[in-house]
Every structure is written in C-alpha cells, then in structure tokens.
XYZ file of C-alpha atoms in Angstrom:
531
model
C 0.000 0.000 0.000
C 2.777 2.430 0.818
C 4.578 1.764 -2.491
C 1.371 2.474 -4.418
C 0.833 5.779 -2.555
C 4.424 6.821 -3.170
C 4.080 6.185 -6.929
C 0.822 8.081 -6.993
C 2.328 11.071 -5.220
C 5.320 11.121 -7.637
C 2.918 11.064 -10.561
C 0.965 14.009 -9.140
C 4.205 15.958 -8.530
C 5.347 15.407 -12.148
C 2.013 16.666 -13.440
C 2.267 19.736 -11.228
C 5.868 20.393 -12.376
C 4.850 20.133 -16.028
C 1.861 22.389 -15.443
C 4.027 24.933 -13.615
C 6.626 24.857 -16.420
C 3.864 25.292 -19.032
C 2.367 28.169 -16.984
C 5.766 29.913 -16.786
C 6.273 29.526 -20.564
C 2.787 30.928 -21.257
C 3.486 33.900 -18.986
C 6.838 34.486 -20.705
C 5.219 34.434 -24.152
C 2.455 36.785 -22.961
C 5.059 39.145 -21.507
C 7.030 39.147 -24.792
C 3.829 39.803 -26.788
C 2.974 42.641 -24.436
C 6.447 44.173 -24.826
C 6.231 43.881 -28.622
C 2.769 45.456 -28.555
C 3.994 48.290 -26.325
C 6.995 48.794 -28.632
C 4.710 48.999 -31.684
C 2.421 51.433 -29.873
C 5.477 53.449 -28.879
C 6.648 53.466 -32.508
C 3.238 54.691 -33.604
C 3.429 57.469 -31.035
C 6.822 58.649 -32.350
C 6.527 61.379 -34.941
C 9.584 62.579 -36.863
C 9.826 66.366 -36.845
C 12.118 68.058 -39.389
C 14.181 70.886 -37.885
C 14.811 72.234 -41.396
C 13.044 71.518 -44.669
C 14.837 69.033 -46.884
C 14.148 66.883 -49.908
C 15.028 63.189 -49.946
C 17.216 61.456 -50.779
C 19.977 63.401 -49.066
C 23.044 62.393 -51.053
C 26.607 62.859 -49.816
C 29.467 62.414 -52.286
C 33.027 61.798 -51.075
C 35.981 62.927 -53.208
C 33.889 63.550 -56.335
C 34.799 66.193 -58.918
C 32.776 69.421 -59.091
C 31.747 68.493 -62.638
C 30.283 65.172 -61.458
C 28.448 66.869 -58.579
C 26.991 69.425 -61.009
C 25.672 66.581 -63.176
C 23.987 64.977 -60.161
C 22.352 68.275 -59.250
C 21.238 68.896 -62.825
C 19.681 65.410 -62.716
C 17.493 66.755 -59.885
C 19.208 65.431 -56.776
C 20.098 67.187 -53.535
C 23.849 66.686 -53.109
C 26.466 67.722 -50.570
C 30.192 67.231 -51.112
C 32.547 65.686 -48.536
C 36.334 65.527 -48.843
C 38.799 63.125 -47.215
C 41.687 65.550 -47.777
C 43.491 63.262 -50.228
C 42.808 65.331 -53.363
C 44.954 68.280 -54.376
C 41.984 70.674 -54.171
C 41.816 70.224 -50.376
C 45.056 68.424 -49.535
C 45.420 67.619 -45.830
C 41.964 68.905 -44.796
C 38.904 66.670 -44.384
C 35.353 67.952 -44.628
C 32.021 66.325 -43.744
C 29.570 69.189 -44.363
C 26.565 67.605 -42.616
C 25.793 65.353 -39.676
C 26.338 61.652 -40.381
C 22.676 61.211 -39.340
C 21.509 63.328 -42.292
C 22.684 61.100 -45.156
C 20.415 58.692 -47.059
C 22.735 57.754 -49.930
C 26.535 57.784 -49.601
C 28.683 57.797 -52.752
C 32.424 57.282 -52.156
C 35.089 57.420 -54.878
C 37.800 55.193 -53.426
C 41.337 55.957 -54.575
C 44.589 54.380 -53.292
C 45.343 57.391 -51.058
C 41.780 58.037 -49.812
C 42.143 56.786 -46.237
C 45.918 56.414 -45.864
C 47.075 58.958 -43.259
C 43.494 60.115 -42.609
C 44.182 60.529 -38.890
C 46.813 63.198 -39.674
C 44.458 65.382 -41.689
C 42.921 68.500 -40.199
C 39.336 69.669 -40.094
C 38.405 72.251 -42.734
C 36.197 75.232 -41.960
C 33.316 73.698 -43.943
C 33.157 70.486 -41.878
C 30.270 69.946 -39.458
C 31.787 66.783 -37.990
C 34.837 67.278 -35.767
C 36.674 64.119 -36.862
C 37.101 62.250 -40.188
C 34.492 59.662 -39.149
C 33.939 58.030 -42.552
C 33.641 54.573 -40.959
C 30.859 55.757 -38.631
C 29.222 57.559 -41.560
C 29.207 54.373 -43.665
C 27.781 52.269 -40.838
C 25.117 54.892 -40.022
C 23.805 54.863 -43.606
C 23.987 51.046 -43.763
C 22.196 50.483 -40.446
C 19.328 52.909 -41.035
C 18.370 51.461 -44.409
C 20.310 53.758 -46.729
C 22.562 52.896 -49.651
C 26.372 53.111 -49.760
C 27.982 52.990 -53.218
C 31.757 52.486 -53.356
C 33.329 53.332 -56.715
C 36.661 51.503 -56.559
C 39.701 52.672 -58.550
C 42.026 50.044 -59.930
C 44.903 50.419 -57.463
C 42.772 50.497 -54.306
C 43.893 48.144 -51.547
C 41.343 45.939 -49.680
C 42.659 47.518 -46.457
C 40.673 50.616 -47.457
C 37.545 48.463 -47.207
C 38.696 47.329 -43.777
C 38.783 50.984 -42.696
C 35.127 51.346 -43.686
C 34.259 48.175 -41.746
C 33.931 45.847 -44.757
C 35.996 42.737 -44.014
C 37.293 39.868 -46.199
C 37.158 41.609 -49.585
C 39.834 40.991 -52.210
C 41.739 37.818 -53.009
C 45.138 36.213 -52.453
C 46.719 35.772 -55.888
C 48.893 32.638 -55.632
C 50.310 31.613 -59.027
C 47.235 33.039 -60.784
C 44.921 31.079 -58.511
C 42.597 33.267 -56.464
C 42.188 32.323 -52.785
C 39.694 34.119 -50.478
C 41.408 36.861 -48.480
C 39.951 35.338 -45.307
C 42.522 32.530 -45.796
C 45.453 34.898 -45.238
C 46.399 33.365 -41.853
C 46.265 29.872 -43.357
C 48.490 30.990 -46.248
C 51.000 32.518 -43.828
C 51.097 29.274 -41.794
C 51.634 27.161 -44.912
C 54.082 29.206 -47.009
C 55.414 31.768 -44.534
C 54.757 35.454 -43.980
C 57.410 36.545 -46.483
C 55.940 34.498 -49.356
C 52.255 34.934 -48.545
C 50.691 37.592 -50.806
C 48.629 40.445 -49.424
C 44.973 40.735 -50.492
C 44.399 42.687 -53.725
C 41.645 43.474 -56.222
C 43.205 41.869 -59.342
C 42.227 43.156 -62.768
C 39.901 40.985 -64.840
C 41.108 40.884 -68.450
C 38.660 38.352 -69.896
C 36.448 38.964 -72.929
C 33.176 38.001 -71.271
C 31.281 38.614 -68.030
C 28.231 36.937 -66.514
C 25.223 38.994 -65.377
C 22.608 38.051 -62.782
C 19.546 39.312 -64.652
C 17.387 38.935 -61.539
C 19.150 42.021 -60.168
C 18.296 45.388 -61.762
C 21.887 46.598 -61.257
C 23.123 44.092 -63.851
C 21.400 45.814 -66.788
C 22.849 49.187 -65.717
C 26.305 47.632 -65.356
C 26.011 46.037 -68.794
C 25.241 49.461 -70.295
C 28.681 50.761 -69.243
C 30.648 47.497 -69.017
C 33.083 48.407 -71.802
C 34.128 51.491 -69.808
C 34.622 49.610 -66.522
C 38.005 48.969 -64.920
C 36.987 45.383 -64.031
C 38.292 44.130 -60.679
C 37.713 40.901 -58.735
C 36.233 41.948 -55.377
C 35.656 38.488 -53.893
C 35.801 34.752 -54.669
C 33.833 33.558 -51.661
C 30.689 34.731 -49.921
C 32.306 35.276 -46.518
C 32.112 39.086 -46.267
C 31.779 40.529 -42.770
C 30.641 43.995 -41.720
C 32.561 45.308 -38.700
C 33.414 41.692 -37.845
C 29.775 40.471 -37.996
C 29.019 37.674 -40.442
C 26.637 38.366 -43.336
C 24.513 35.434 -44.478
C 25.330 34.266 -48.004
C 21.866 35.072 -49.377
C 22.559 38.749 -48.559
C 25.807 38.762 -50.575
C 24.671 39.161 -54.172
C 27.194 38.625 -56.951
C 25.560 40.881 -59.530
C 28.359 40.458 -62.073
C 30.937 37.666 -62.165
C 33.884 36.815 -64.374
C 33.825 33.961 -66.877
C 36.567 31.786 -65.418
C 35.905 28.059 -65.186
C 37.253 27.846 -61.608
C 37.403 30.210 -58.652
C 34.757 32.405 -60.226
C 35.098 35.974 -58.936
C 32.646 38.751 -58.213
C 33.078 41.961 -60.282
C 30.082 43.824 -58.810
C 29.043 43.059 -55.238
C 25.819 43.953 -53.417
C 25.691 43.424 -49.627
C 22.267 43.643 -47.967
C 21.674 44.422 -44.309
C 18.813 42.081 -43.458
C 17.988 43.096 -39.903
C 14.312 42.098 -39.645
C 13.099 45.625 -40.390
C 11.034 46.770 -43.327
C 14.008 48.845 -44.414
C 17.375 47.245 -45.062
C 20.578 49.001 -45.977
C 22.794 48.119 -48.922
C 26.481 48.472 -49.741
C 27.490 48.258 -53.412
C 31.044 47.672 -54.639
C 31.368 48.708 -58.269
C 34.383 49.471 -60.480
C 35.317 52.866 -61.838
C 33.677 53.484 -65.229
C 36.145 56.206 -66.284
C 34.334 59.092 -68.029
C 30.959 57.317 -67.626
C 31.082 56.830 -63.858
C 28.648 59.633 -63.022
C 26.234 58.444 -65.742
C 26.299 54.983 -64.141
C 25.541 56.566 -60.745
C 22.599 58.590 -62.106
C 21.112 55.509 -63.786
C 21.620 53.555 -60.555
C 19.694 56.222 -58.623
C 16.879 56.414 -61.163
C 16.448 52.749 -62.055
C 17.568 50.725 -59.039
C 17.654 52.695 -55.785
C 14.408 54.555 -56.501
C 12.698 51.198 -57.104
C 14.219 49.241 -54.207
C 14.364 52.030 -51.576
C 11.286 54.175 -52.366
C 11.197 55.335 -48.712
C 14.405 57.306 -49.368
C 12.629 59.516 -51.916
C 10.285 62.398 -51.190
C 8.369 61.844 -54.423
C 6.564 58.563 -55.291
C 8.128 56.394 -57.966
C 5.722 55.878 -60.880
C 8.008 56.074 -63.867
C 5.276 55.029 -66.277
C 3.456 58.319 -65.616
C 6.103 60.052 -67.717
C 4.451 58.560 -70.818
C 1.080 60.134 -69.971
C 2.015 63.691 -69.051
C -0.250 66.504 -70.306
C 1.034 68.110 -73.503
C 1.863 71.504 -71.878
C 3.927 69.656 -69.262
C 5.789 67.724 -71.979
C 6.583 70.959 -73.837
C 7.774 72.614 -70.604
C 9.963 69.591 -69.806
C 11.360 69.675 -73.335
C 12.244 73.354 -72.933
C 13.805 72.557 -69.560
C 15.973 69.811 -71.083
C 17.082 72.149 -73.859
C 17.886 74.822 -71.266
C 19.814 72.330 -69.111
C 21.776 71.094 -72.121
C 22.710 74.670 -72.952
C 23.511 75.315 -69.276
C 25.869 72.307 -69.158
C 27.678 73.636 -72.232
C 27.973 77.040 -70.550
C 29.276 75.486 -67.320
C 31.873 73.496 -69.268
C 32.876 76.649 -71.149
C 33.281 78.569 -67.870
C 35.272 75.694 -66.344
C 37.638 75.692 -69.326
C 37.989 79.479 -69.210
C 38.590 79.347 -65.439
C 41.262 76.680 -65.942
C 43.003 78.736 -68.646
C 42.885 81.920 -66.550
C 44.254 80.079 -63.519
C 47.125 78.709 -65.571
C 47.876 82.225 -66.842
C 47.896 83.715 -63.325
C 49.261 80.649 -61.510
C 52.162 82.749 -60.248
C 49.704 84.478 -57.889
C 49.202 81.201 -56.001
C 52.986 80.782 -55.753
C 53.265 84.238 -54.166
C 51.472 82.714 -51.164
C 52.894 79.173 -51.174
C 56.192 79.181 -53.061
C 59.752 78.728 -51.899
C 63.198 79.475 -53.304
C 63.425 79.614 -57.126
C 59.717 78.948 -57.645
C 58.839 81.889 -55.387
C 61.462 84.112 -57.058
C 59.930 83.353 -60.463
C 56.466 84.316 -59.186
C 57.833 87.633 -57.803
C 59.415 88.337 -61.201
C 56.054 87.653 -62.887
C 54.236 89.955 -60.419
C 56.693 92.812 -60.983
C 56.439 92.417 -64.762
C 52.633 92.375 -64.446
C 52.854 95.734 -62.620
C 54.860 97.151 -65.524
C 58.454 96.982 -64.256
C 61.363 95.884 -66.435
C 62.983 92.992 -64.559
C 66.569 91.763 -64.921
C 67.247 88.316 -63.406
C 70.767 88.685 -61.971
C 71.369 84.929 -61.723
C 71.262 84.824 -65.540
C 73.729 87.695 -66.010
C 76.626 86.976 -63.636
C 79.330 84.519 -64.802
C 79.773 81.190 -63.039
C 82.005 81.387 -59.983
C 81.224 85.015 -59.109
C 79.647 85.876 -55.784
C 75.876 85.875 -55.614
C 74.136 89.191 -56.255
C 70.652 90.409 -55.485
C 67.893 88.405 -57.219
C 66.601 91.154 -59.533
C 67.169 94.709 -60.705
C 64.048 96.554 -61.771
C 63.295 99.902 -63.303
C 60.348 101.858 -64.589
C 60.867 105.224 -66.243
C 63.337 106.996 -63.873
C 62.843 104.546 -60.990
C 65.487 101.877 -60.262
C 65.773 99.378 -57.391
C 67.526 96.215 -56.307
C 65.212 93.336 -55.333
C 65.988 90.510 -52.909
C 63.499 87.627 -52.545
C 63.220 85.453 -49.416
C 60.907 82.621 -48.318
C 60.568 80.791 -45.001
C 58.140 78.593 -43.091
C 58.921 80.747 -40.042
C 58.734 84.479 -39.553
C 60.794 87.092 -41.373
C 64.112 87.849 -39.626
C 66.817 90.542 -39.571
C 69.351 88.394 -41.441
C 67.206 88.858 -44.540
C 67.752 92.628 -44.210
C 71.484 92.123 -43.661
C 71.754 90.019 -46.856
C 70.098 92.775 -48.866
C 72.342 95.441 -47.261
C 75.379 93.423 -48.405
C 74.106 93.508 -52.005
C 73.379 97.260 -51.734
C 76.894 98.027 -50.434
C 78.500 95.977 -53.207
C 76.413 97.766 -55.838
C 77.338 101.214 -54.453
C 81.050 100.308 -54.475
C 80.969 98.964 -58.007
C 78.985 101.850 -59.482
C 80.332 104.564 -57.128
C 76.887 105.772 -56.134
C 74.824 106.228 -52.984
C 71.244 105.960 -51.821
C 70.206 102.941 -53.909
C 66.535 101.958 -53.388
C 65.867 98.304 -52.691
C 62.886 95.975 -52.190
C 62.934 93.002 -49.808
C 60.017 90.707 -50.746
C 59.338 87.955 -48.189
C 56.959 84.983 -48.189
C 56.934 83.996 -44.515
C 54.880 81.542 -42.412
C 54.163 79.665 -45.654
C 52.146 76.845 -44.091
C 49.593 79.257 -42.619
C 46.553 80.716 -44.303
C 47.477 84.398 -44.953
C 44.670 85.560 -42.647
C 46.516 83.887 -39.749
C 50.015 85.176 -40.589
C 51.360 87.810 -38.241
C 52.496 91.267 -39.307
C 56.273 91.457 -39.811
C 59.111 93.938 -39.065
C 56.947 95.876 -36.593
C 59.636 97.444 -34.396
C 60.280 101.179 -34.806
C 64.067 100.568 -34.765
C 63.734 98.185 -37.729
C 61.550 100.736 -39.527
C 64.234 103.383 -39.018
C 66.974 101.037 -40.226
C 64.979 100.165 -43.370
C 64.222 103.834 -44.076
C 67.861 104.876 -43.560
C 68.961 102.297 -46.131
C 66.162 103.078 -48.615
C 64.773 99.553 -48.225
C 61.085 98.691 -48.504
C 60.146 95.341 -46.928
C 57.137 93.830 -48.711
C 55.036 90.915 -47.510
C 54.272 88.610 -50.477
C 50.636 88.613 -49.343
C 50.657 92.413 -49.848
C 52.114 91.925 -53.342
C 49.470 89.272 -54.112
C 46.638 91.544 -52.966
C 48.109 94.491 -54.847
C 48.017 92.469 -58.096
C 44.526 91.273 -57.185
C 43.454 94.901 -56.767
C 44.805 95.796 -60.211
C 43.051 92.798 -61.801
C 39.730 93.689 -60.141
C 39.995 97.385 -61.028
C 40.437 98.682 -57.475
C 43.844 100.130 -58.477
C 45.280 101.109 -61.828
C 48.669 99.765 -62.868
C 50.157 103.188 -62.145
C 48.664 103.226 -58.628
C 49.986 99.698 -58.051
C 53.514 100.716 -59.056
C 53.381 103.883 -56.939
C 52.478 101.869 -53.844
C 55.704 99.877 -54.202
C 57.805 102.910 -55.154
C 56.508 105.534 -52.714
C 55.106 103.740 -49.681
C 57.120 102.016 -46.987
C 59.295 101.154 -45.253
C 57.105 98.100 -44.506
C 54.254 96.953 -46.745
C 52.275 94.188 -45.063
C 48.821 92.680 -45.440
C 47.508 94.782 -42.562
C 48.886 97.893 -44.251
C 47.062 96.888 -47.407
C 43.804 96.505 -45.505
C 44.203 99.793 -43.665
C 44.938 101.741 -46.867
C 42.001 100.066 -48.615
C 39.620 101.323 -45.943
C-alpha cells in the first residue's frame, strides 16, 4: 500500500511540475507579446519632426569632382560634397559638411590614397563633424536602411575596405589562382609570412562577363561594361561587416567573371537584413572612367528609386512620364534644352577658369612658393605691374659671388630686389643680406642711396589671414628707411596684383604703392589703406 501511494504522489508531482513549467512559458510568451505590442504602440506614437526643410534622398558624395556633382544636381538630386583631404583641391583637410545622421545615400570614390594617413588630416572650416568619421558615416547609412555605393579605382587596396568596416574583400593571388582573403592566416602558416601575398583586387582581363539578370543593377552595369576597370572583389561569400558575419543570401554577386574555376565577383551587393522593413545596402562597383557619373545617375533612377522608395520624397511611378499633359511635356522639353545649354555654358566657364588660372598661376605661388619657384612668381608679379625685370642669376658669370635676385626699373625709378621665403617668420638676417648687395652695388657703381625691395613669403604653411604682421619694431623701420629699403610681404604683393586685376587700383597706382610707400608693406597695411 505504501509503495502504491508513493508512486501516486510522484505522478501528481510530475504533473504539477509540467503544469508549472507550461504556466511559466505561457506567462513568458504573454510578456514578450505585451512588450512587442507596447513597442509597436510606442513606434506609432513617435513622430519625426524636421528641424529644417529638406528633400530626400539626401546624397553625400566623397571625393567627387565638381563636374560630377553638377551633373547629379542637374539630374534633380540634392547633393552635398565631402572631402577626405586626399585630393589636391583640399590636400590635408577633411570635410564632412553635414551630420552623419543626415545622409540617405553615400557615394564614395575610393582611390589608393583616400584613407591612408586620414588621422593626420585637419578639419576644414566647412566640416560639421569634428573628426574624419567616414567609418561611422558608412555604418550609419547602412544600419538605417540607406545605400552606400563604393566606386573603386584600380589600385585600391582591400585595407581601405577594412577601414570602412567591410571585411574579407579581395583575393590572395597565388600563381594566378585566387584564394579568399579570409585565408590569409592559413596561407602565412603554410608558405610563410614573407611568401604569402597580401589581399588585392586583381584586374579581370577576360572577354566576357556573366550577369545576374534577376538584379536590376546588372542591366545598368552592362550598359557601361566596356568602360569599366573590371576588378575581382571576392571569390567567396564570406564578407563581414565590422566583424559580424553576413549570411550568403545577402551577398549578391551581380556580375561575375567567366573563369571556369574560382569564379570571382566583379560587382558586389551586400544587404543588411535586420528584420526591419528597411534594409541598408552596400554596393562595390568598379570605376567606369568618363561614364562613372552616368552609371551613378542611372543607378539612382532605375535601381535605388525602385528598391528604396522610402528614401525619396516623391513617389516612384516612372510610367506616368508617358502620360504627361502636352503643356507639361513641352515645358519639360524646354527645360531639357535649357539644361543642355547650361551644361555647355558650365563646361565653357570651367575651361575658361582653368586657362585663366594657368595664366595667373604665379599668384598662387606668391602665397605658397619657396626658393626659385617663389622668385619666379615675384618676377612675374613685378612684370605684371609694368616693371622691367633683370634676373641677376642669368647675367653673372659662373664662380662670381651671388648678387641680389633682380634689378628693376620703370621710367626713372630703379631698385635692387631681394626675394626670401621661409616657413617661419621674417628675420633681420634677410635685411642684412640685402644690405650686403646694396653696399657691393654702391662700391661697383660709385653711387649712394640705392633703393631696394625686400620681398618675403613667410609663415608659408599658414593661411594668410593667420600670418602675423612682420618687421613691426620702430628701430627696424628706421633702419629700413635709412637704407632706402622697402620690406614687402608677399601677401601684400598678391593683394596688390589682385586689386589691379579687379579694377580697385590702376597699374600706375599699383607701381606707386611699391615705389613711394614704406618702409614696410604688409597685409595689414594693405587693408588699412584700402579702408
């Protein structure tokens, strides 16, 4: 009897345990459903409020040419221009002109030098962001459902992708066999660090490519394929984003090469499937040379507008274009004709601007040049102002002692000219060198009171607005005046020529400022006389 009761009690306890476990699971599920419901209600209660009016998509280009940006704007898109500081136009200064939160589509032109030494570059005045946070910018666009397009130049290193948080791109080229870059450690273990190749994007030189026609990007790619600098971006679907694995179905090989083995991806689309209705994309495409911006515009119009309609302020019904009212069609036709004419005008102005800049390039050198290059720019400036200039280095025989750089005259005026440049401030030794030349000239020609100009480009690395005034002491002023020397800041000379070009001064007034004013002509003097 006792054994039977014990079994019965154990059976009852097991039933109660199972019931309790089931009850706990039901409560857990109900709690999760409640949290999800509260989250959805909370989402419905959240209303985005624009602090400023803007039109979507908000496009940010990185290291694009002004001509390409103009074409994007003419195509009807709102575009801002960021710079990494690798291009000559803004060398050493990065610029992100908007918050990284305010970008829907990010277009980056990747060159070999784009991110190398980025941490050493300084913030430009146009930058909103305090640091060159291009990695955070890329991840922000990717995570919030935007699109990142990377236009990859031929010599770009896969390490540049690593900087942006895109891991395992490129291949290991071992005797013309392409191994996934994720196998680098294995290759080092097997053949040694010295022999193991670094990941690259090798050029594809085949005559044929394969397109995935299920993807709308493939038809756009095919349109410009003959212009593409084809590169193999990957040979295995093992891409990671900031170290996180991406499932293979989200790594789309839009275009592949036609090799029989180790087939490689020439155009890669990475999707951010995060369970949301919006999912970000990163596209790796080659550079299409002079058709790159046309490829981008077609990508925006035909692919991104269709796949990410939420990024666009206006609904996407392309077929409506065929049914526009006649007056609208005529207006659009006139607009296209006007835009075509405007593009021609812009190109004409760009060419004229380029030619003018080449003609007056010496003005830039007045602010940045050193040594012989700076001396040549001073000679050009003096000739522009109407002086006859004799280059003394070309007149004295080899082996003779160095003379002053130039001798100039205009009408009855004559002066010796010494040119100096330094990354630091102007110093008294520069005056002493010129005095030596003056004394030698007076001995040789048995004359006195020879006028002289000392033209100095100092603090070269600084923007002229931050350069200090030079030779300020009254004793130096007296010494210069006693020796008939006028010390001229090259910034003053630059602005004097600028004033003549703009019509503020006549050539005669420009010459008279150099001849009659002194003993120190600086930028601040120029500003004070202008007012």
